[in-house]
Amino acid sequence: MIKNKKTKTKSTKKSLKNKKVKKSRTAKKPQKVDLVYGLVPKKKKIIDFKRETSINFTLKLDWKVKHDPGQFMMVGIPGIGECPISICSYSDQYVELSIREVGNVTKALGNLKKGGFVFARGPFGRGYPMHYFKGNNVIIVGGGCGIAPLKGVIEYITKNRTDFKDVLLYLGYRSPDDVIFEEQLKSWEKKFCLNVSYDKAPAKSCYDGKVGFVTELIRKSKFDNKNKIVFICGPPIMMETVINILKKKKFNNDQIYISAERRMQCGGGKCGHCMIHGVYVCKDGPVFRYDELMDYKND
Amino acid sequence: MNYVLKKEVFSKFVNSVLKEKGIDFIAPVKSEQNDIIKFQKLISFSDLCLDKNAYYPLKEWFFKKNEVLFEFKGDKITIPEKKPKPKIFFGVRRCDLNSINRQDVAFSEGCWDPYYFLEREASTLIGYHCFEKEDNYCFCGSVGLEDHYDLMFYDRGDYFLVEIGSKKGAWFLKQRIRFFKKTTERLSARKKVIKNANRLQKKNIAPFYDHKNWKKGVDLCLGCTSCNTLCPSCYCFEFKDKVNISNLKNGKRIREWSACQLKDFSEVAGNHIFRSDREHRFKHRIYHQLQYFNEKHGKHLCSGCGRCIRGCPTRIDFVGILNNMKTKKPNVKKPKK
Ligand SMILES: Cc1cc2nc3c(=O)[nH]c(=O)nc-3n(C[C@H](O)[C@H](O)[C@H](O)COP(=O)(O)OP(=O)(O)OC[C@H]3O[C@@H](n4cnc5c(N)ncnc54)[C@H](O)[C@@H]3O)c2cc1C
Ligand code: SF4
Ligand code: SF4
Ligand code: FES
């Protein structure tokens, strides 16, 4: 995205030249709008479509692109619109997106099928700087849709397992019916210390497991703050509660990483929609070290 | 080297540029119906109006109200070829020249916006200096303006003193050198100061974010977004997909101006609105103009043109609101980043 300095000077010269050409009124080559900015999406094939729940699904795109866990794409369908979606995988072969149907675009995406196409641009933003955390214990706290970007983190850790010590997962779902990444949970359970919670039992079922918020699991847990790094992603109220609990456990602000969600249009730090007190969530985030963005809840 | 353009040849100069093919001459023109001054394509020299700054800013020429980003036909995307016509902008005031520079910064920060810069590169900006503030709404003297122009005209009674600010300006002048004479005259910085235009007294507005006066002042806001639209610096935008009614698979994606004073500017899924009250939205605009941008780029986004106050139906004067906040008892809760 930033490699365009050259393009700029080049085209400045070109346009000056153009002017002279214009004076002599000879035909000139039209300037081509270049795509560095990434305003124009690319067509990407869906190589797998998986329904996770009645309103959640995961798309796998044939897209070989380098990215960090936590970065996001602007995904959409021309004529309907686009919206920001976190990359929930970590691979140089494909990109996975896990989406909840809440509105126009997300519902339209939900109607697609394997073999179909989406239009996407990205990756955007700053993800989790994983190489900084080598040698640390990692605690991952996710709620609902917020588990999607964390799946990328978990896949990164799986690929670089020796770089990290203990990995604790705390994942909260609304109910057993709302579980996304059910298959992956089974394998995570074997590799990491996995804790799953459900806010409530499903309406019509004979589920008799434990019920409670993920925050309660963390409150009861016995870990301390030594060599630990915490990633939290979920609804603001959940992130706030978790941060408060961590503060009681003597965690420092710079041990905590949060994700902010804002309305986004451009993804490139221009349109202004995602700004929080001068910080662009799309460009400076969406992942922030907590001390960089203490005010994530407010305007 | 500075140049002189005699007033008696000024009309000849303008008329000769008007006659040039392949160039548009854009200048402030007063509308006959409502006396409003607006930048538009000049047809005849007598339409040129330099009495006051234009009511509408210049930004729509570069940062278009409706910019077609691409067109789509089903699965196929085509980018329209844009060949902007070279344009000379004449009579641009110091505040607006600075605002254009701020938009240059915004649209080149991080990544470069091709749609904006195609137009910018095709433009030559010729400034017209104000020696006196236009009315009580101007406060350009308080926001630290810089020199950003291709050519600058200083009205010296029976002639214009012309300064060159860029290669583009020099090139433009060289092509029309027959109208100009070289001179050794120079205006000192002190002579260029725009008088009585430093109404905003606060250098740093950060400590006043939680001040109670904001609410009182902002209660009058109608949320009409005139302030955003009239501001030459505001650069927020959004995308819209416009489809053909006859074939919903075809259409185009458009970039439009958007306004931070509207609620849905910060609305996300679940109908959550981050800046749901007017005070926060208003403060967001002011703080972006006078603090956030400065923290990143070392200069204010606001150029002190006063349009957002002049054009506000209830004349909410944020400069007055800020001036009335007492330093002694600020609520020192500085907004955290
Ligand atoms: C960095 C980031 C990562 C995200 N990752 C995921 C993810 O992995 N999975 C997932 O399911 N969701 C994710 N979201 C949320 C997702 O972007 C919204 O659910 C989506 O924008 C809703 O779009 P829609 O067109 O379907 O809804 P709409 O019909 O447009 O409206 C539904 C609601 O979404 C709001 N909205 C519209 N456009 C945007 C926009 N561009 N940005 C934010 N809100 C908007 C509307 O104001 C409205 O309240 C993420 C959001 C952000 C900011
Ligand atoms: S112009 Fe005035 S009334 Fe309209 S949105 Fe701006 S501050 Fe509010
Ligand atoms: S904020 Fe107001 S005074 Fe400042 S540049 Fe914009 S319109 Fe002019
Ligand atoms: S999404 Fe446009 S500035 Fe962040």
XYZ file of C-alpha atoms and ligand atoms in Angstrom:
709
model
C 0.000 0.000 0.000
C 2.834 2.375 0.777
C 5.036 1.576 -2.157
C 3.509 4.370 -4.173
C 5.960 7.222 -3.585
C 7.508 6.444 -6.907
C 4.230 6.354 -8.719
C 3.439 9.767 -7.389
C 6.512 11.574 -8.617
C 6.302 9.766 -11.878
C 2.772 10.795 -12.560
C 3.462 14.365 -11.447
C 6.049 14.630 -14.136
C 3.758 12.957 -16.561
C 0.967 15.370 -15.953
C 3.236 18.357 -16.398
C 4.342 16.882 -19.639
C 0.751 16.347 -20.566
C 0.102 20.001 -20.198
C 2.761 20.883 -22.679
C 1.465 18.264 -25.008
C -1.934 19.762 -24.675
C -0.618 23.113 -25.785
C 0.730 21.661 -28.956
C -2.593 19.839 -29.229
C -1.277 16.465 -30.238
C -3.023 13.350 -29.124
C -1.845 12.102 -25.761
C -2.109 8.901 -23.863
C -4.856 9.012 -21.262
C -3.710 8.751 -17.671
C -4.711 5.548 -16.024
C -6.074 5.698 -12.534
C -3.779 3.408 -10.623
C -5.010 1.061 -8.011
C -2.445 1.462 -5.268
C -4.973 2.942 -2.957
C -7.023 -0.224 -3.119
C -10.343 1.507 -3.596
C -11.274 -0.933 -6.299
C -11.994 -4.463 -5.089
C -10.709 -7.650 -6.626
C -12.823 -10.600 -7.639
C -12.124 -13.632 -5.464
C -13.447 -17.147 -5.771
C -15.129 -18.893 -2.872
C -13.471 -22.279 -2.523
C -15.438 -23.312 0.526
C -18.621 -22.183 2.198
C -19.479 -23.465 5.633
C -22.595 -22.701 7.662
C -21.590 -22.427 11.295
C -24.940 -21.487 12.827
C -28.233 -20.221 11.486
C -26.740 -16.750 11.074
C -23.001 -17.384 10.926
C -21.003 -18.767 8.047
C -17.365 -19.015 7.028
C -16.057 -18.285 3.550
C -12.761 -19.581 2.270
C -11.353 -17.503 -0.561
C -8.814 -18.462 -3.167
C -6.491 -15.614 -2.334
C -2.797 -15.924 -1.689
C -1.926 -12.850 0.273
C 0.451 -12.123 3.116
C -1.279 -10.911 6.256
C -1.063 -10.715 10.030
C -3.660 -12.222 12.312
C -6.116 -9.469 13.234
C -6.022 -7.622 9.925
C -9.263 -7.233 8.015
C -10.687 -7.075 4.501
C -13.383 -4.929 2.981
C -15.678 -7.545 1.506
C -18.763 -7.010 -0.564
C -20.800 -7.357 -3.681
C -21.011 -4.482 -6.158
C -24.503 -3.073 -6.120
C -25.063 -4.002 -2.504
C -22.056 -2.595 -0.710
C -19.137 -3.720 1.357
C -18.226 -4.099 4.990
C -15.132 -4.759 7.088
C -14.553 -8.401 8.011
C -11.619 -9.777 9.975
C -9.418 -12.429 8.461
C -9.966 -15.477 10.624
C -7.238 -17.697 9.214
C -3.482 -17.620 9.008
C -2.223 -19.082 5.767
C -0.406 -17.927 2.683
C -2.631 -20.139 0.531
C -6.125 -18.845 1.286
C -8.143 -16.343 3.310
C -11.012 -17.302 5.574
C -13.719 -14.927 6.711
C -16.296 -15.743 9.326
C -19.352 -13.575 9.059
C -22.543 -12.965 11.020
C -25.609 -11.940 9.056
C -26.807 -8.659 10.477
C -27.650 -6.473 7.506
C -27.747 -5.989 3.775
C -24.245 -6.915 2.812
C -23.679 -9.688 5.280
C -27.016 -11.308 4.355
C -26.185 -11.104 0.671
C -22.834 -12.730 1.359
C -24.646 -15.470 3.262
C -26.570 -16.380 0.123
C -23.423 -17.137 -1.831
C -22.247 -20.637 -2.566
C -19.033 -22.508 -3.071
C -17.714 -21.612 -6.507
C -19.232 -18.147 -6.380
C -17.374 -14.868 -6.121
C -16.983 -12.011 -3.698
C -15.322 -8.672 -4.282
C -12.755 -7.757 -1.698
C -9.906 -5.418 -0.999
C -7.279 -5.529 1.677
C -5.733 -6.617 3.899
C -6.042 -3.477 5.955
C -4.970 -2.320 9.358
C -2.529 -3.391 11.992
C -3.016 -6.876 13.334
C -1.399 -8.600 16.286
C 2.381 -8.103 16.200
C 2.943 -11.770 16.988
C 6.742 -11.783 16.702
C 6.948 -9.414 19.696
C 5.425 -12.004 21.946
C 7.975 -14.774 21.458
C 8.616 -16.642 24.688
C 5.454 -15.417 26.396
C 2.389 -17.180 27.709
C -0.651 -16.176 25.734
C -4.175 -15.733 27.052
C -6.890 -15.386 24.448
C -10.312 -14.089 25.400
C -13.027 -13.995 22.749
C -16.732 -13.398 22.716
C -19.138 -14.287 19.906
C -18.061 -12.834 16.578
C -14.910 -11.579 18.262
C -13.562 -15.107 18.189
C -13.073 -14.802 14.405
C -9.863 -12.716 14.374
C -8.561 -14.722 17.328
C -8.819 -17.892 15.286
C -6.113 -16.355 13.098
C -3.974 -15.868 16.181
C -4.517 -19.443 17.276
C -3.555 -20.714 13.829
C -0.413 -18.584 13.934
C 0.500 -20.059 17.305
C -0.179 -23.583 16.039
C 2.238 -22.965 13.178
C 4.877 -21.450 15.465
C 4.132 -23.437 18.609
C 7.685 -23.366 19.963
C 7.699 -19.572 20.048
C 5.112 -19.517 22.805
C 4.724 -21.114 26.207
C 1.297 -21.845 27.687
C -1.727 -20.867 25.674
C -5.029 -20.347 27.491
C -8.238 -19.909 25.530
C -11.378 -18.401 27.037
C -14.180 -18.388 24.522
C -17.706 -17.226 25.250
C -20.766 -18.019 23.168
C -24.323 -16.915 23.675
C -25.565 -20.511 23.739
C -24.459 -23.892 22.403
C -26.489 -23.072 19.280
C -24.273 -20.082 18.579
C -20.967 -21.913 18.480
C -18.760 -20.992 15.559
C -15.660 -23.042 14.685
C -17.074 -26.173 16.304
C -14.617 -28.446 14.488
C -11.641 -26.326 15.400
C -12.645 -26.329 19.067
C -12.034 -30.074 19.178
C -8.469 -29.750 17.999
C -7.785 -26.677 20.143
C -8.928 -28.609 23.173
C -6.153 -31.112 22.562
C -3.418 -28.547 22.007
C -4.245 -25.739 24.415
C -5.964 -25.091 27.692
C -9.459 -24.435 26.362
C -12.320 -22.969 28.401
C -15.693 -22.417 26.780
C -18.710 -20.748 28.319
C -22.306 -20.200 27.281
C -24.288 -17.207 28.433
C -27.501 -19.178 28.454
C -28.874 -22.572 27.535
C -30.578 -22.827 24.139
C -34.292 -22.202 24.135
C -35.638 -25.637 23.225
C -33.143 -28.261 24.254
C -32.132 -30.510 27.044
C -28.701 -28.914 27.441
C -27.646 -29.203 31.047
C -24.043 -28.029 30.894
C -22.608 -25.027 32.683
C -24.036 -21.588 32.013
C -22.297 -18.281 32.683
C -20.325 -15.448 31.161
C -16.795 -15.889 29.926
C -15.792 -13.076 32.230
C -16.698 -15.277 35.193
C -14.305 -17.961 33.972
C -11.511 -15.427 33.979
C -12.455 -14.027 37.357
C -12.231 -17.521 38.841
C -9.021 -18.509 37.067
C -5.785 -18.486 39.005
C -3.265 -17.167 36.497
C -0.992 -14.282 37.430
C 0.554 -11.560 35.291
C 4.034 -13.072 34.835
C 5.253 -13.172 31.209
C 1.748 -13.048 29.934
C 0.090 -11.293 27.131
C -3.689 -11.088 26.754
C -5.702 -10.672 23.569
C -9.319 -9.659 24.019
C -11.853 -9.374 21.244
C -15.577 -9.140 21.712
C -18.382 -6.745 22.572
C -17.170 -3.552 24.310
C -18.920 -4.387 27.559
C -17.180 -7.746 27.731
C -13.783 -6.219 26.932
C -14.302 -3.690 29.696
C -15.177 -6.318 32.295
C -12.215 -8.463 31.326
C -9.863 -5.490 31.514
C -11.139 -4.669 34.999
C -10.562 -8.220 36.159
C -7.074 -8.237 34.646
C -6.240 -4.967 36.373
C -7.177 -6.604 39.679
C -4.777 -9.390 38.781
C -2.083 -6.705 38.442
C -1.771 -6.840 34.673
C -0.168 -3.789 33.080
C -1.878 -1.914 30.279
C 0.835 -2.900 27.836
C 0.164 -6.591 28.423
C -3.369 -6.250 27.115
C -4.393 -6.096 23.472
C -7.909 -5.107 22.470
C -9.782 -4.690 19.193
C -11.920 -1.701 18.386
C -14.878 -1.748 16.072
C -16.029 1.307 14.194
C -17.938 2.082 11.064
C -15.607 1.833 8.106
C -15.791 2.946 4.532
C -12.351 3.207 2.983
C -10.131 1.073 5.197
C -7.149 3.258 4.352
C -7.223 6.131 6.837
C -9.018 8.624 4.643
C -12.788 8.619 4.987
C -12.760 9.570 8.666
C -15.609 7.318 9.775
C -13.568 5.116 12.054
C -11.777 7.886 13.927
C -11.545 7.788 17.721
C -9.944 10.949 19.088
C -7.729 11.312 16.060
C -6.814 7.629 15.830
C -7.908 5.774 12.710
C -9.142 2.351 13.752
C -8.727 1.064 10.208
C -5.100 2.121 9.849
C -3.717 2.396 13.380
C -5.838 -0.555 14.550
C -8.152 -2.441 14.715
C -5.832 -4.138 17.205
C -4.490 -1.795 19.846
C -2.336 -2.206 22.879
C -4.634 -1.075 25.644
C -2.457 1.883 26.639
C -2.661 3.184 23.064
C -6.413 3.448 23.144
C -7.860 3.573 26.645
C -10.905 5.374 25.293
C -12.015 2.670 22.857
C -15.593 2.761 24.110
C -16.167 6.451 23.560
C -16.138 8.670 20.564
C 12.316 37.217 -8.574
C 8.946 38.937 -8.299
C 6.831 40.312 -11.099
C 4.457 43.180 -11.623
C 1.165 43.029 -13.472
C -0.249 46.475 -14.169
C -3.971 46.837 -13.522
C -4.517 48.233 -17.009
C -3.229 45.005 -18.552
C -4.975 42.788 -16.010
C -8.123 42.435 -18.098
C -6.032 41.725 -21.171
C -4.172 39.050 -19.246
C -7.367 37.394 -18.040
C -9.004 37.618 -21.444
C -6.002 36.078 -23.102
C -6.070 33.119 -20.698
C -9.811 32.800 -21.268
C -9.176 32.476 -24.969
C -6.590 29.726 -24.596
C -7.883 26.392 -25.749
C -7.589 23.356 -23.536
C -7.516 25.326 -20.301
C -10.341 26.298 -17.981
C -10.083 29.484 -15.971
C -11.904 29.131 -12.669
C -12.486 32.222 -10.574
C -14.900 33.646 -8.009
C -18.104 34.851 -9.636
C -21.032 36.549 -7.943
C -24.413 35.055 -8.682
C -26.939 37.587 -9.913
C -29.854 35.977 -8.105
C -28.554 35.776 -4.565
C -25.263 37.660 -4.475
C -23.442 34.509 -3.421
C -19.865 34.224 -4.628
C -18.775 30.876 -5.957
C -15.808 29.512 -7.870
C -16.880 28.686 -11.374
C -15.656 28.719 -14.925
C -15.127 32.318 -15.891
C -16.833 33.346 -19.115
C -16.009 36.997 -19.275
C -13.637 39.240 -17.348
C -16.478 41.415 -16.028
C -17.868 38.453 -14.014
C -14.703 38.201 -11.925
C -15.444 39.207 -8.333
C -12.583 39.793 -5.919
C -14.503 41.830 -3.303
C -14.912 38.997 -0.859
C -13.888 35.389 -0.471
C -16.175 32.841 -2.083
C -19.038 31.568 0.053
C -18.487 28.025 -1.169
C -15.056 26.443 -0.862
C -12.918 25.266 -3.717
C -12.718 21.645 -2.604
C -15.446 20.296 -4.880
C -13.129 20.774 -7.855
C -10.671 18.203 -6.520
C -12.523 16.206 -3.910
C -15.705 15.750 -5.907
C -19.151 15.584 -4.397
C -19.800 12.531 -6.570
C -16.798 10.653 -7.831
C -17.366 7.496 -9.830
C -14.804 5.028 -8.526
C -15.711 2.261 -10.907
C -18.558 0.818 -12.902
C -19.698 -2.759 -12.730
C -21.562 -5.030 -15.072
C -22.332 -8.190 -13.184
C -18.936 -9.561 -12.258
C -16.935 -7.200 -14.405
C -15.442 -4.020 -13.013
C -14.231 -1.187 -15.196
C -12.503 1.957 -14.037
C -13.574 5.013 -15.967
C -10.773 6.792 -17.735
C -10.329 10.233 -16.287
C -8.625 12.957 -18.243
C -9.120 16.133 -16.284
C -8.774 19.324 -18.260
C -5.971 21.603 -17.018
C -7.481 24.298 -14.854
C -6.236 27.643 -13.633
C -7.774 28.703 -10.339
C -7.568 32.423 -9.830
C -8.353 34.492 -6.754
C -7.846 31.790 -4.143
C -7.382 33.235 -0.669
C -4.675 32.264 1.739
C -7.036 30.249 3.946
C -8.328 28.200 1.025
C -4.831 27.605 -0.324
C -3.962 26.150 3.053
C -7.072 24.011 3.133
C -6.157 22.564 -0.242
C -2.758 21.752 1.159
C -4.377 19.980 4.134
C -6.477 17.889 1.785
C -3.326 17.086 -0.190
C -1.866 15.812 3.064
C -4.960 13.804 3.936
C -5.257 12.227 0.503
C -1.586 11.322 0.287
C -1.106 10.118 3.848
C -0.226 6.441 3.940
C -1.490 5.812 0.460
C -2.084 8.022 -2.453
C -5.558 8.794 -3.764
C -5.452 8.702 -7.571
C -8.862 10.270 -8.114
C -8.030 13.339 -6.064
C -4.530 13.860 -7.385
C -5.457 13.570 -11.035
C -7.469 16.731 -10.564
C -4.900 18.363 -8.327
C -2.109 17.811 -10.780
C -4.133 19.332 -13.557
C -4.617 22.490 -11.518
C -2.598 25.670 -11.090
C -3.465 27.746 -8.061
C -3.171 31.502 -8.291
C -3.721 33.181 -4.959
C -5.108 36.569 -4.126
C -3.895 38.001 -0.860
C -6.217 39.551 1.740
C -4.567 42.380 3.638
C -7.529 42.788 5.934
C -9.943 40.220 7.343
C -13.162 40.003 5.446
C -15.573 39.961 8.385
C -15.720 39.002 12.026
C -15.863 35.307 11.296
C -12.339 35.078 9.895
C -9.631 33.874 12.231
C -6.928 32.754 9.824
C -4.325 34.623 11.865
C -4.779 32.192 14.760
C -4.171 28.901 13.017
C -0.645 29.258 11.669
C -1.134 29.361 7.918
C 1.721 28.595 5.551
C 2.573 29.606 1.997
C 1.073 27.174 -0.483
C 0.512 28.564 -3.944
C 1.754 28.368 -7.472
C 1.455 32.124 -7.970
C 0.330 34.781 -5.515
C -1.167 38.143 -6.443
C -0.818 41.052 -4.017
C -3.032 44.012 -4.763
C -0.823 47.130 -4.568
C -3.252 49.793 -5.763
C -2.579 50.268 -9.454
C -0.687 47.048 -9.969
C -0.422 43.468 -8.698
C 2.785 42.227 -7.216
C 3.180 38.590 -8.244
C 5.183 36.025 -6.293
C 6.124 32.623 -7.646
C 5.606 29.691 -5.317
C 6.286 26.639 -7.440
C 7.693 25.394 -10.715
C 4.196 25.046 -12.027
C 3.537 28.698 -11.269
C 6.797 29.773 -12.859
C 5.990 27.790 -15.967
C 2.527 29.319 -16.211
C 3.979 32.821 -15.881
C 6.725 32.196 -18.391
C 4.166 31.268 -21.027
C 2.489 34.639 -20.548
C 5.515 36.725 -19.714
C 4.447 39.477 -22.108
C 1.975 40.775 -19.512
C 4.458 40.869 -16.641
C 7.466 42.958 -15.721
C 10.283 41.977 -13.441
C 10.609 43.877 -10.204
C 12.847 43.941 -7.180
C 9.997 44.837 -4.877
C 9.473 42.456 -2.021
C 6.818 42.356 0.659
C 8.103 41.694 4.132
C 6.330 39.098 6.238
C 5.076 41.892 8.454
C 3.410 43.634 5.543
C 1.691 40.405 4.557
C 0.038 39.901 7.929
C -3.726 39.798 7.598
C -4.899 42.397 10.070
C -7.229 41.676 12.995
C -7.639 38.069 12.062
C -6.421 36.334 15.186
C -9.695 36.042 17.001
C -9.156 32.522 18.308
C -7.119 33.062 21.453
C -6.418 29.492 22.452
C -3.271 27.806 21.210
C -4.068 24.396 22.629
C -7.653 23.365 23.033
C -6.990 19.902 24.456
C -7.640 20.815 28.121
C -11.119 22.060 27.338
C -12.635 18.881 25.952
C -14.854 18.310 28.960
C -15.712 21.940 29.574
C -19.355 22.579 30.408
C -19.688 25.464 27.943
C -19.730 23.100 24.993
C -23.184 21.862 25.808
C -24.674 25.323 26.119
C -23.140 26.455 22.869
C -24.047 23.379 20.910
C -27.667 23.206 22.045
C -28.529 25.418 19.082
C -27.174 22.992 16.506
C -29.766 21.710 14.055
C -27.543 18.970 12.699
C -27.920 20.410 9.204
C -24.270 19.694 8.256
C -23.771 23.048 6.540
C -20.559 23.364 8.514
C -19.168 20.166 7.037
C -20.246 20.980 3.519
C -18.913 24.517 3.555
C -15.612 23.662 5.190
C -12.766 23.727 2.670
C -10.770 21.302 4.810
C -13.325 18.627 5.769
C -12.489 15.538 3.757
C -14.665 12.710 5.085
C -16.458 10.592 2.548
C -18.500 7.452 2.066
C -19.201 5.010 -0.717
C -22.555 4.337 -2.302
C -23.478 1.764 -4.908
C -25.902 3.126 -7.479
C -27.516 0.395 -9.553
C -29.401 0.676 -12.815
C -33.083 0.257 -12.202
C -33.492 -1.752 -15.372
C -30.704 -4.171 -14.479
C -29.793 -4.442 -10.832
C -26.537 -6.189 -11.633
C -25.116 -3.118 -13.329
C -24.217 0.176 -11.793
C -21.412 2.174 -10.317
C -19.754 2.808 -6.992
C -19.645 6.444 -6.048
C -17.686 8.347 -3.477
C -19.709 11.077 -1.791
C -18.999 13.664 0.879
C -20.143 12.631 4.279
C -20.695 14.651 7.403
C -19.524 13.866 10.909
C -22.407 15.919 12.289
C -24.844 13.187 11.280
C -25.653 10.349 13.621
C -25.194 7.573 11.127
C -21.623 8.698 10.502
C -20.494 6.482 13.373
C -23.272 3.890 13.359
C -22.289 0.230 13.364
C -24.092 -3.080 13.353
C -26.568 -3.486 16.170
C -27.664 0.125 15.674
C -24.964 1.282 17.996
C -23.976 4.899 17.468
C -20.661 5.918 18.945
C -21.247 9.661 18.836
C -24.934 9.666 19.559
C -25.250 13.117 21.092
C -24.818 16.344 19.245
C -22.242 17.716 21.612
C -19.857 14.854 20.930
C -20.338 15.169 17.213
C -19.732 18.897 17.334
C -16.649 18.500 19.456
C -15.375 15.784 17.171
C -15.405 18.254 14.291
C -13.674 21.010 16.237
C -11.086 18.725 17.762
C -10.272 17.114 14.443
C -9.806 20.574 12.972
C -7.757 22.025 15.797
C -6.096 19.135 17.590
C -6.092 15.638 16.097
C -4.795 16.659 12.686
C -2.140 18.803 14.299
C -0.919 15.909 16.436
C -0.306 13.881 13.290
C 0.896 16.469 10.815
C 2.106 19.423 12.859
C -0.428 21.867 11.471
C -4.082 22.617 11.955
C -6.648 21.215 9.571
C -8.747 24.345 10.050
C -7.596 27.307 8.018
C -9.690 29.850 9.885
C -11.858 30.768 6.913
C -14.918 31.127 9.142
C -17.301 29.512 6.659
C -18.674 27.062 9.189
C -19.765 29.966 11.387
C -20.857 32.289 8.592
C -22.931 29.535 7.018
C -24.455 28.080 10.179
C -28.174 28.862 10.320
C -27.931 29.483 14.055
C -24.442 31.016 13.866
C -22.848 28.758 16.422
C -19.517 30.438 16.992
C -17.106 27.815 18.202
C -14.306 30.356 18.322
C -16.315 32.444 20.765
C -17.197 29.347 22.775
C -13.522 28.428 23.037
C -12.459 31.982 23.849
C -14.920 32.118 26.719
C -13.556 29.024 28.370
C -11.452 30.162 31.257
C -8.013 28.677 31.619
C -8.125 28.936 35.374
C -10.689 26.276 36.019
C -10.402 23.872 33.190
C -11.669 20.426 33.773
C -8.235 18.915 33.357
C -9.455 15.529 32.178
C -7.493 15.502 28.978
C -9.009 13.188 26.409
C -6.972 10.058 26.268
C -6.019 8.637 22.993
C -12.407 -4.178 11.934
C -13.728 -4.882 11.864
C -13.766 -6.265 11.767
C -14.966 -6.932 11.697
N -14.925 -8.281 11.579
C -16.091 -8.969 11.480
C -16.078 -10.381 11.328
O -15.037 -11.033 11.286
N -17.265 -11.021 11.232
C -18.465 -10.331 11.260
O -19.508 -10.970 11.160
N -18.499 -8.994 11.410
C -17.349 -8.278 11.523
N -17.388 -6.920 11.662
C -18.691 -6.243 11.716
C -19.242 -6.045 10.322
O -18.426 -5.147 9.618
C -20.667 -5.505 10.330
O -21.487 -6.478 10.851
C -21.114 -5.142 8.930
O -20.549 -3.913 8.555
C -22.588 -5.034 8.780
O -22.833 -4.717 7.432
P -24.199 -4.986 6.701
O -24.132 -4.277 5.420
O -24.503 -6.407 6.647
O -25.232 -4.286 7.598
P -26.063 -2.993 7.208
O -27.316 -3.401 6.528
O -25.238 -2.020 6.522
O -26.407 -2.427 8.589
C -26.301 -3.126 9.774
C -25.587 -2.251 10.715
O -24.197 -2.198 10.387
C -23.748 -0.862 10.350
N -22.736 -0.726 9.313
C -22.966 -0.498 8.006
N -21.822 -0.412 7.343
C -20.836 -0.568 8.248
C -19.444 -0.547 8.145
N -18.829 -0.308 6.982
N -18.711 -0.746 9.259
C -19.328 -0.987 10.456
N -20.665 -0.993 10.593
C -21.407 -0.782 9.511
C -24.959 -0.073 10.037
O -24.851 1.215 10.537
C -26.056 -0.834 10.712
O -26.218 -0.453 12.054
C -16.190 -6.228 11.747
C -16.167 -4.851 11.846
C -14.967 -4.167 11.913
C -14.973 -2.676 12.037
S -23.952 24.393 10.400
Fe -24.498 24.894 12.536
S -26.542 23.960 12.860
Fe -25.682 23.027 10.988
S -24.660 21.119 11.750
Fe -23.061 22.750 11.680
S -23.070 23.634 13.761
Fe -25.001 22.445 13.562
S -13.528 24.499 10.451
Fe -14.669 26.345 9.846
S -13.156 27.992 9.933
Fe -12.006 26.071 9.935
S -11.531 25.695 7.759
Fe -13.459 24.610 8.210
S -15.077 26.077 7.644
Fe -13.154 27.271 7.810
S -12.283 3.370 7.400
Fe -11.924 5.210 6.316
S -10.620 6.253 7.708
Fe -10.853 4.338 8.658
